[in-house]
XYZ file of C-alpha atoms in Angstrom:
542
model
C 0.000 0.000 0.000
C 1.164 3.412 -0.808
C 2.798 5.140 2.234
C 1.698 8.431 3.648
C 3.572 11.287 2.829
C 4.978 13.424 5.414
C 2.434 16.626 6.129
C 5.081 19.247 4.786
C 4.049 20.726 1.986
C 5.696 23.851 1.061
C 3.118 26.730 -0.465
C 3.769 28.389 -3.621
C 2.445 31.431 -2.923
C 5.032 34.478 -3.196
C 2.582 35.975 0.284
C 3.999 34.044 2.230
C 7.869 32.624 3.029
C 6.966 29.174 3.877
C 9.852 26.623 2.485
C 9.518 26.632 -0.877
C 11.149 27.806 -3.884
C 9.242 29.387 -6.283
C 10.547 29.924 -9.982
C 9.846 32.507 -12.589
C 10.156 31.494 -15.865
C 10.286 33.698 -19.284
C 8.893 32.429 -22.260
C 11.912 30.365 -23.255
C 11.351 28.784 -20.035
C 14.527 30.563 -18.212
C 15.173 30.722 -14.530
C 14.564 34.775 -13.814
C 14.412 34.618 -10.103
C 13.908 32.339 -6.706
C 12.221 34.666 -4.275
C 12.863 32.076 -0.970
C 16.066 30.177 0.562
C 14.243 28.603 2.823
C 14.068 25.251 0.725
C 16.714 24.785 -1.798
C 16.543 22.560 -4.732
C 19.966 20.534 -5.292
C 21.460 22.265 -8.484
C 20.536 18.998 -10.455
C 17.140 19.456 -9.959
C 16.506 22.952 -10.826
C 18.127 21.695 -14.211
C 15.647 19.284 -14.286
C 12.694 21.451 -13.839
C 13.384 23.595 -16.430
C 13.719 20.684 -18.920
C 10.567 19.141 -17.688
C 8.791 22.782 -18.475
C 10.152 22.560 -21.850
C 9.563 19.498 -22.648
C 5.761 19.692 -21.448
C 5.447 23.295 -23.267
C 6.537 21.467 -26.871
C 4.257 18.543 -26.045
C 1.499 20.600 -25.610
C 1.405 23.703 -27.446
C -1.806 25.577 -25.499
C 0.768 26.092 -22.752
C 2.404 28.654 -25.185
C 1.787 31.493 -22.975
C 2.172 30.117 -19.534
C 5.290 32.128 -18.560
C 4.664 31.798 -14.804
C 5.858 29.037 -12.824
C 5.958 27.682 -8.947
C 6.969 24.928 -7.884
C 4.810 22.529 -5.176
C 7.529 20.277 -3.036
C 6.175 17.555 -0.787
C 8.662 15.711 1.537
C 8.679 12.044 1.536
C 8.836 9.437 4.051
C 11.706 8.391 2.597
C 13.782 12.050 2.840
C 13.163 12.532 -1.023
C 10.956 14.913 -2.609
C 7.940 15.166 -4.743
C 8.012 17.790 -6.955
C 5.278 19.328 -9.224
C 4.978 22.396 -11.187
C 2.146 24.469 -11.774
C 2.652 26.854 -14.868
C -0.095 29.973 -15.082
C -0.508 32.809 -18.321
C 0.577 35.161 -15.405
C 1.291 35.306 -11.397
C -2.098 36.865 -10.889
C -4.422 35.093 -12.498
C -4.949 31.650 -11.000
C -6.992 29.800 -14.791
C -6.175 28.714 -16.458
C -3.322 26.957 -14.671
C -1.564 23.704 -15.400
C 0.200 21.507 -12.806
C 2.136 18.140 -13.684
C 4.396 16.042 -11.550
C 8.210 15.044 -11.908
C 9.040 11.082 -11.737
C 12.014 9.865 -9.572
C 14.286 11.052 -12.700
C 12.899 14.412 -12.643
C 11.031 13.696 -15.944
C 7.486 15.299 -16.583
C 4.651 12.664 -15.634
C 0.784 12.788 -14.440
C -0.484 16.166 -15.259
C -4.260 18.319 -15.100
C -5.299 21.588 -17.469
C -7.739 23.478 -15.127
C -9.232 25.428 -17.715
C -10.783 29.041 -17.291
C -14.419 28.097 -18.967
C -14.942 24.690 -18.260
C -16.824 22.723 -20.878
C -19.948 21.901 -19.843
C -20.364 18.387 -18.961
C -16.970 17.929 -20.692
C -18.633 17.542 -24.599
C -17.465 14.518 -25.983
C -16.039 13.934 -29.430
C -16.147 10.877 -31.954
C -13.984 8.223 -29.643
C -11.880 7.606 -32.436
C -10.633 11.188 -32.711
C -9.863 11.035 -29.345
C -7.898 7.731 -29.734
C -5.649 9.608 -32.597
C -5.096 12.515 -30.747
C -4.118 11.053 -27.788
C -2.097 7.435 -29.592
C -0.229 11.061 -31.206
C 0.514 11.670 -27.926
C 1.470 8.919 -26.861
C 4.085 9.098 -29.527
C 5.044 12.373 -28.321
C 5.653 11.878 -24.651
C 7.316 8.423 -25.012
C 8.671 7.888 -28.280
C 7.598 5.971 -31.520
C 6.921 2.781 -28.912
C 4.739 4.227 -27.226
C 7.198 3.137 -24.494
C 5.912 -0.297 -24.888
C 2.322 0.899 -24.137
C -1.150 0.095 -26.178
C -4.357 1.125 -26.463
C -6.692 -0.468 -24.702
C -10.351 -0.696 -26.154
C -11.792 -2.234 -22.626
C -11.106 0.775 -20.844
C -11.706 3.247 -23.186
C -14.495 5.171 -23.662
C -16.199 8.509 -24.220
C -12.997 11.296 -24.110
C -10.809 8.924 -22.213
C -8.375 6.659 -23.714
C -6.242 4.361 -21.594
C -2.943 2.636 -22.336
C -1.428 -0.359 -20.944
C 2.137 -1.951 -20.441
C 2.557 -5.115 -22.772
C 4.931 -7.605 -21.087
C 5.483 -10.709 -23.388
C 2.815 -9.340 -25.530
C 0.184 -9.564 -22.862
C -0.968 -6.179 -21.139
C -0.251 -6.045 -17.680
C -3.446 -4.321 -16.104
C -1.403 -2.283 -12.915
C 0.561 -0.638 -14.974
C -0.845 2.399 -17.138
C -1.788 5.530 -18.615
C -4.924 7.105 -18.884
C -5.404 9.965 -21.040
C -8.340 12.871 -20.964
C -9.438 14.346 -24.554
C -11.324 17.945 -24.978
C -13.442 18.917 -27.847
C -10.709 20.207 -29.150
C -8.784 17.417 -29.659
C -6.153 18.742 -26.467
C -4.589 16.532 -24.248
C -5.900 17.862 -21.032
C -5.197 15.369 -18.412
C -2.431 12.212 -17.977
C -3.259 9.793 -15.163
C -2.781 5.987 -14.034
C -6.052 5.237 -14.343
C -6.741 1.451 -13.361
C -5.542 -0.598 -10.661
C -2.388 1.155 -9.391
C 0.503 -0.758 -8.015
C 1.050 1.293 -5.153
C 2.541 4.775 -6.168
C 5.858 5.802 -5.128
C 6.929 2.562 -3.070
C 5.802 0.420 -5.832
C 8.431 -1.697 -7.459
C 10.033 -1.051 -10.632
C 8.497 -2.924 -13.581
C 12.292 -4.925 -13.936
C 12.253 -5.978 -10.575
C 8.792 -7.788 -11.070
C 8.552 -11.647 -12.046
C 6.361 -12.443 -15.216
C 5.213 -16.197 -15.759
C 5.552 -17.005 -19.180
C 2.157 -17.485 -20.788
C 2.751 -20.925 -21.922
C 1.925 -21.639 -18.485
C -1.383 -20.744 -18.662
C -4.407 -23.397 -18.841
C -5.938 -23.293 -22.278
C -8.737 -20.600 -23.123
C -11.137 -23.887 -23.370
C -10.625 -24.476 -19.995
C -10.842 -21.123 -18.951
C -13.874 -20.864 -20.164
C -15.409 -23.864 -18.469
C -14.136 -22.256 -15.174
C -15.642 -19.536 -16.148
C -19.339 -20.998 -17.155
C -19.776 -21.202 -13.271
C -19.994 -17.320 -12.441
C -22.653 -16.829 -15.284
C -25.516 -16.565 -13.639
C -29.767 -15.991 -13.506
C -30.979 -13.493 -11.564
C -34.280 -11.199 -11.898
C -35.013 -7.763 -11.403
C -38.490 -6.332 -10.389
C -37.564 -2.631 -11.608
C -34.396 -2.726 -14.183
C -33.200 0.750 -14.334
C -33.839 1.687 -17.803
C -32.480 5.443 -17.543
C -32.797 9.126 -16.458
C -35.664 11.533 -16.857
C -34.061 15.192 -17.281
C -36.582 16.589 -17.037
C -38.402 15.596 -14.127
C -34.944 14.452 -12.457
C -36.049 10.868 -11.844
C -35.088 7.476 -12.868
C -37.252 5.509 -14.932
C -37.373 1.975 -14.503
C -38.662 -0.704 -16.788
C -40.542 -4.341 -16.505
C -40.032 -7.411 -14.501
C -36.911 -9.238 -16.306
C -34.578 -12.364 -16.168
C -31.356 -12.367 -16.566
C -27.669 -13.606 -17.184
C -24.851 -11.841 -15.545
C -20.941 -12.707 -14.546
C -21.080 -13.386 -10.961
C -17.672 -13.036 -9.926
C -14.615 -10.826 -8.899
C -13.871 -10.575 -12.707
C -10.259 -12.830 -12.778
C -9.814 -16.492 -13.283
C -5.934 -17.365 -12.269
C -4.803 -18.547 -15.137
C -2.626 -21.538 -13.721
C -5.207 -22.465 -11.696
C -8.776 -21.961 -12.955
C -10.110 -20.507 -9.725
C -11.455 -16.950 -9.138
C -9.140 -14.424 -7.966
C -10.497 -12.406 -4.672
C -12.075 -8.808 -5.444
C -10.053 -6.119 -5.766
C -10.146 -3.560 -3.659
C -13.077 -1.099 -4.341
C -14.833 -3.568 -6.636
C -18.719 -3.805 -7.141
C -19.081 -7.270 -6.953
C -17.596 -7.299 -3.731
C -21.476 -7.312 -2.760
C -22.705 -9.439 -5.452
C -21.480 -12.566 -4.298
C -24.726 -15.277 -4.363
C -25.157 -17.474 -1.085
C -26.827 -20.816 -0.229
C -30.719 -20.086 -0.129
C -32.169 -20.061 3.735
C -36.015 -21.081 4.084
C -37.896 -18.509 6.227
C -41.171 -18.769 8.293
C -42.854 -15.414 8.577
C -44.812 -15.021 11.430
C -47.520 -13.394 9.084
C -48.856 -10.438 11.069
C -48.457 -6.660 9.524
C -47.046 -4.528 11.882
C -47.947 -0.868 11.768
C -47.282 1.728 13.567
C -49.666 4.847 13.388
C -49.249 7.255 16.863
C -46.416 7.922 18.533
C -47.675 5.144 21.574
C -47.260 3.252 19.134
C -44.155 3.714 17.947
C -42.967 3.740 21.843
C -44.310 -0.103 22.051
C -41.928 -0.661 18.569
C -38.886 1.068 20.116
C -39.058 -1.105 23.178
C -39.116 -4.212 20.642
C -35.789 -3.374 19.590
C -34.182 -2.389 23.172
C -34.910 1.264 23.330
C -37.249 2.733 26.145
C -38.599 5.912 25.086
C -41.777 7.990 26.102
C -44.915 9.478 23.676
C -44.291 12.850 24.224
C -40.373 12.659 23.673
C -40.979 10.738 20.291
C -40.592 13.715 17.624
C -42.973 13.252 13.866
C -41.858 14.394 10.482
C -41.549 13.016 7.387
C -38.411 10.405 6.102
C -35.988 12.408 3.345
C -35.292 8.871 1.926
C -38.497 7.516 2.026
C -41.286 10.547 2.281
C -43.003 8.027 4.861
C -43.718 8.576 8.045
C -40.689 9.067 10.601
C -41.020 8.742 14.573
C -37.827 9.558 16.134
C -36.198 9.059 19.468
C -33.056 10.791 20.813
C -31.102 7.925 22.758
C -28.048 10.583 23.741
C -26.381 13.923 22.266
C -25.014 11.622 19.597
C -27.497 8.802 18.892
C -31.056 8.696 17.983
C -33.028 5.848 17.077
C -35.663 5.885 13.986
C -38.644 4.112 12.953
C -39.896 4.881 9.522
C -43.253 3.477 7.871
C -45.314 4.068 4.907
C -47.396 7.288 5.605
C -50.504 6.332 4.074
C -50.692 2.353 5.656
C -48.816 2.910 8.501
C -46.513 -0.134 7.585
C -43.402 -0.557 9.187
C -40.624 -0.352 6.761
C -37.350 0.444 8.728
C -35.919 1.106 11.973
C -31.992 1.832 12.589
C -29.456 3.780 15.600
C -27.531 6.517 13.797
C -25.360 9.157 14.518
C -27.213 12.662 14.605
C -24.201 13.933 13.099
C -24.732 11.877 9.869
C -20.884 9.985 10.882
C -20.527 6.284 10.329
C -21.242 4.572 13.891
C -17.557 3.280 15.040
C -17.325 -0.652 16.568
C -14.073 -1.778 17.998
C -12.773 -4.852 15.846
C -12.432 -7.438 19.325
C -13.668 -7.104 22.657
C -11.538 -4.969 25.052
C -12.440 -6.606 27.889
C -11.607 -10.242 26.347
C -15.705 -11.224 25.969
C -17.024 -13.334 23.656
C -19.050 -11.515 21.119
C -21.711 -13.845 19.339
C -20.326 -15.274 16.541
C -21.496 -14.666 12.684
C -23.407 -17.642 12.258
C -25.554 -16.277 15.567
C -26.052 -13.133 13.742
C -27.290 -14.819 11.084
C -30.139 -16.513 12.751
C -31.031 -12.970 14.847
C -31.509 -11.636 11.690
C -34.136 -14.016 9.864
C -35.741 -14.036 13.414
C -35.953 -10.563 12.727
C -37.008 -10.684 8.948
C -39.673 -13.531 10.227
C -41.552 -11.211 12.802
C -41.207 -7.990 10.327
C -40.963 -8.896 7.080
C -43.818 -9.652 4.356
C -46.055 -12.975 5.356
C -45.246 -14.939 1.641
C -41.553 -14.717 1.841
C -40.402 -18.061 1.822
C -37.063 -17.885 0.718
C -34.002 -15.718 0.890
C -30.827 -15.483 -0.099
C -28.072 -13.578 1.275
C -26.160 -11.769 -1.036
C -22.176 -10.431 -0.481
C -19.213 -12.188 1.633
C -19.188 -12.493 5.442
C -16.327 -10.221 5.056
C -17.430 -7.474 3.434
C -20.440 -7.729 5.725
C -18.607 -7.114 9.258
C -17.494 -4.044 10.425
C -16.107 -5.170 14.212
C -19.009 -5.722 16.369
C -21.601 -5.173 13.785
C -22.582 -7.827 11.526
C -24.399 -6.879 8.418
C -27.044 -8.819 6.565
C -28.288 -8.091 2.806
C -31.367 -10.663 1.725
C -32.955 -10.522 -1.035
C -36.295 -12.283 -1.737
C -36.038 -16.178 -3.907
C -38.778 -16.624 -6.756
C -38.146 -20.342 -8.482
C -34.955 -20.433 -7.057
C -33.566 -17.485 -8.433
C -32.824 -14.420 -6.072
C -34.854 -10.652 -7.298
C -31.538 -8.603 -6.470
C -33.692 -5.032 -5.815
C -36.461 -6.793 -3.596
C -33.817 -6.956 -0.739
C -33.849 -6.430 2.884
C -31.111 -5.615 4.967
C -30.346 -5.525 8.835
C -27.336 -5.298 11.146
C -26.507 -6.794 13.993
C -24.948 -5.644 17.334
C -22.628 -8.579 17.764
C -21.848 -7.730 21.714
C -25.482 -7.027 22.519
C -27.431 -9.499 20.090
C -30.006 -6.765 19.240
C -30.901 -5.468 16.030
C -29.445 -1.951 15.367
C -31.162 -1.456 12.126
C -33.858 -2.733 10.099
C -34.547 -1.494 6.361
C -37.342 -3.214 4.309
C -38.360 -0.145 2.039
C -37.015 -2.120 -1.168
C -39.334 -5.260 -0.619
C -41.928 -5.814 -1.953
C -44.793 -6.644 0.514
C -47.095 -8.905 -2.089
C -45.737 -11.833 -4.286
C -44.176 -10.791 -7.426
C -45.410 -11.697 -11.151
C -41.709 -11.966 -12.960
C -41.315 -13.712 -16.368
C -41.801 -17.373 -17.014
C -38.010 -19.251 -15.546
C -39.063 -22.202 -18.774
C -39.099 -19.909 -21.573
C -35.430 -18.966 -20.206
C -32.700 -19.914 -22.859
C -30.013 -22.687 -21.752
C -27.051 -21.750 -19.763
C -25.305 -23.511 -22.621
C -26.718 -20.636 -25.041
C -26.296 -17.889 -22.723
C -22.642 -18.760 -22.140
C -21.894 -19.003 -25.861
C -23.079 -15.857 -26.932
C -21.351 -14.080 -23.813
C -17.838 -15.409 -24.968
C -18.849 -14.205 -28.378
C -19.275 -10.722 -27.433
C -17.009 -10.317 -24.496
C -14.305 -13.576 -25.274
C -11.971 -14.630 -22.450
C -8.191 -12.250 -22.815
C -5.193 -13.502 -20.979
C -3.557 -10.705 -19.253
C -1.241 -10.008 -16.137
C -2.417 -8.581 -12.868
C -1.679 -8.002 -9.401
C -4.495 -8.689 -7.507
C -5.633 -5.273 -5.381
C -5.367 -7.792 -2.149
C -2.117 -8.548 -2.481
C -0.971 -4.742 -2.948
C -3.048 -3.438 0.205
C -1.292 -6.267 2.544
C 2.121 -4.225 2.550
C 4.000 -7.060 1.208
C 6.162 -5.764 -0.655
C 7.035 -9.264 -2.534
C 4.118 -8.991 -4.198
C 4.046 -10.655 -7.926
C 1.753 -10.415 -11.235
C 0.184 -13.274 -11.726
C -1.527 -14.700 -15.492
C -4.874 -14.223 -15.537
C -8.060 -14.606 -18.284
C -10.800 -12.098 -17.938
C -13.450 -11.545 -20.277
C -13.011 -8.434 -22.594
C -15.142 -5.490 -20.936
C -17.378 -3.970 -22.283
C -20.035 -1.122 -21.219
C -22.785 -1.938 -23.548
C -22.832 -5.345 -22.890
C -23.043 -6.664 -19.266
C -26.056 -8.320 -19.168
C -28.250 -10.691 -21.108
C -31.663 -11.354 -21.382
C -32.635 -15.043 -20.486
C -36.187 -14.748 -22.860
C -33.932 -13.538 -26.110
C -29.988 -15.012 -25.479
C -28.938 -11.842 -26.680
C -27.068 -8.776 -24.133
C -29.435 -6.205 -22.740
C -28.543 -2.540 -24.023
C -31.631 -0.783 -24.105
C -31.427 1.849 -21.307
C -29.057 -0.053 -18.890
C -27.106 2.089 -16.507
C -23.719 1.419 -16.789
C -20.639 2.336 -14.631
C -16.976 2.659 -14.404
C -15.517 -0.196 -14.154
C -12.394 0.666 -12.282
């Protein structure tokens, strides 16, 4: 994992004489003056930083008439520096302004155009434009090799094009460069982009070992490794897109559908997933064993403020009528009872308005911050243990949840579910044996108390769903075969995001297939065998 830089950063403003040493640069990009002693720059380096100005400056000709430079110097952990340099038109106006960074060799790297007029919404241009211009680039900055980068179609999209390292003709997915188009056809921002390998303390690509890709298992068994993760699942409301002009989503019919179920690598030596990176969606995707639920099958509603007293007391909280304050849920626009437990904590109930159904109840902080567990016992006790939690929590979807739920599944890891002493629980309702991923419920679980600290059922639905007809599904068989046709299998290198967050700095690529992303094509419908596009909502997916 990157390590924390020092706090001492040294302004660049000529007000004040902080360390730093600000430059001014002519047009030719000549040293004029330093205005402060107070932090030199070893002779080498202020070489360096006026080459890096140049070489920018020819690179990118719309910094023709940035004259005015400062530099921004971070100390390291280490003792070194981190230098960047912001270039302006003129010392007193501030945009546009331009700041890139210097590598260890004091050559120009990651850089940002903050432009005066902002384009609206950033405009985008034909993709292919912005592949030229910035492949031209490319050319530019590293030579005619590209410096052994390529484009990369997966990533690329919209006014973004990424590059990535090829190591024995494969591209290795930690290492690249990811490059932000205007309408113009400028080169506006150079990033990363992707799954970094852990900034500055990272090791050098030569220091790294690369399996040779003969090693790998064949793409035919790959693919059978992969046929596993595809998956049925149905949604009640698919997200079909954005109303402008009313500023709400609008949401489609009952479907069935194929998706990849799993953290998105298959180790290539081994056939076997490869755990989610850090950050990754389908961290909370992951599809559990189905539990079989017995609802009590009595509506609870709460209507007066008694009543919500008598609910509070369910869940361990003793409050009074006349402390209990009314109003109506931001979230929901139900009805909201709340009770303040202590200056930080209050507890709330929330129900439909018109019914008087009980849809959620939960602890949280009145200051809107994330309620803080410890991750063991201080004192050495016991807490209850996951599998405890588990069965407090369909006790508690029994009592409160809708009277024809039969079935659940829970849906995400145990890990990603506990935070310390609070164990979190995401179920989502079972129709034919296939889970409805938006008709969830979710509660949490007070692992040193055994209560329940929050309750949310406003996404289920409280009457049994009519969803499309599971036998007029296609085959798996089909379903897999045209997903490898759009989106075939790609071996590639990676380091997995859980090896680079454990601070072991041994850490290794490792061969791995993926299939080839794509944002129009993530899901497919189980009545046609073809992917989904109409209207799906797609995000990044880095």
């Amino acid at each position: 994992m990157m390590k924390k830089l020092n706090k001492v950063i040294f302004l660049v403003t000529t007000a004040t004489l902080l360390a730093t040493t600000p430059i001014y640069l002519t047009n030719n990009g000549q040293v004029l003056a330093e205005e402060s002693k107070a932090k030199e720059l070893a002779p080498e380096w202020k070489g360096k930083v006026e080459l890096a100005i140049q070489k920018v400056k020819e690179r990118l000709p719309y910094l023709a008439d940035f004259s005015y430079s400062t530099l921004n110097i971070r100390e390291k952990k280490d003792g070194t520096n981190r230098i960047s340099v912001i270039l302006q038109t003129s010392k007193e106006k501030k945009k546009p302004s331009f700041e890139f960074s210097l590598d260890k060799q004091g050559n120009p790297d990651g850089f940002s155009y903050y432009e005066e007029f902002p384009e609206e919404g950033r405009p985008e241009i034909e993709h292919d434009k912005v592949k030229s211009k910035a492949t031209d680039f490319m050319k530019q900055w590293y030579g005619p090799d590209m410096g052994g980068f390529a484009y990369n179609p997966n990533y690329s999209h919209g006014n973004e094009a990424h590059f990535t390292k090829l190591v024995n003709g494969l591209p290795y997915l930690n290492i690249n460069v990811l490059l932000t188009v205007n309408s113009k056809g400028e080169v506006i921002s150079k990033g990363s982009g992707l799954y970094n390998l852990g900034g500055d303390d990272a090791p050098a690509l030569e220091d790294l070992k690369f399996a040779d890709p003969k090693e790998a298992i064949s793409k035919d068994q790959a693919e059978k490794a992969f046929a596993k993760h595809l998956k049925l699942f149905y949604l009640k409301q698919p997200l079909e897109g954005w109303n402008e002009k009313t500023k709400e989503y609008l949401y489609g019919s009952p479907t069935l559908r194929y998706k990849s179920e799993f953290s998105e690598f298959i180790d290539a030596k081994t056939g076997m997933e490869v755990p989610p990176y850090v950050g990754s969606t389908k961290e909370e995707s992951t599809y559990n064993p189905i539990v079989r639920v017995n609802p009590v099958g009595k509506e609870v509603t709460v209507k007066t403020p008694e009543e919500a007293v008598a609910m509070f007391a369910a869940f361990g909280i003793e409050s009074k009528a006349e402390k209990i304050k009314e109003g109506i849920s931001e979230d929901t626009k139900g009805k909201e009872y709340t009770h303040e437990i202590n200056k930080d904590l209050e507890a709330i109930i929330v129900t439909e308005e018109e019914t008087g159904r009980f849809m959620s109840y939960g602890v949280v902080d009145k200051k809107k911050k994330e309620r803080e567990y410890p991750e063991e016992d201080p004192n050495g006790k016991k807490w209850i243990t996951p599998e405890e939690s588990m069965k407090l929590a369909i006790t508690a979807l029994e009592k409160y949840g809708p009277k024809h739920l039969k079935e659940v599944m829970p849906i995400g890891t145990a890990e990603f579910r506990q935070r310390g002493a609070e164990q979190g629980f995401k179920f989502v309702s079972v129709h034919e044996g296939i889970p409805v991923l938006d008709d969830e419920i979710s509660i949490r679980i007070d692992r040193i108390t055994g209560e329940v600290i929050g309750l949310h059922m406003e996404d289920v639905s409280w009457e049994p769903l009519i969803l499309p007809d599971l036998k007029k599904a296609v085959s798996h068989e089909q379903a897999l075969k045209e997903y490898l046709k759009v989106r075939p299998l790609e071996l590639q290198y990676f380091t997995p995001g859980a090896d680079i967050v454990s601070d072991n700095p041994s850490y290794q690529p490792i061969l791995v297939y993926r299939t080839a992303i794509s944002l129009d094509h993530e899901e497919i419908d189980a009545l046609t065998g073809k992917f989904t596009t109409t209207g799906e909502m797609h995000y990044s997916p880095y």
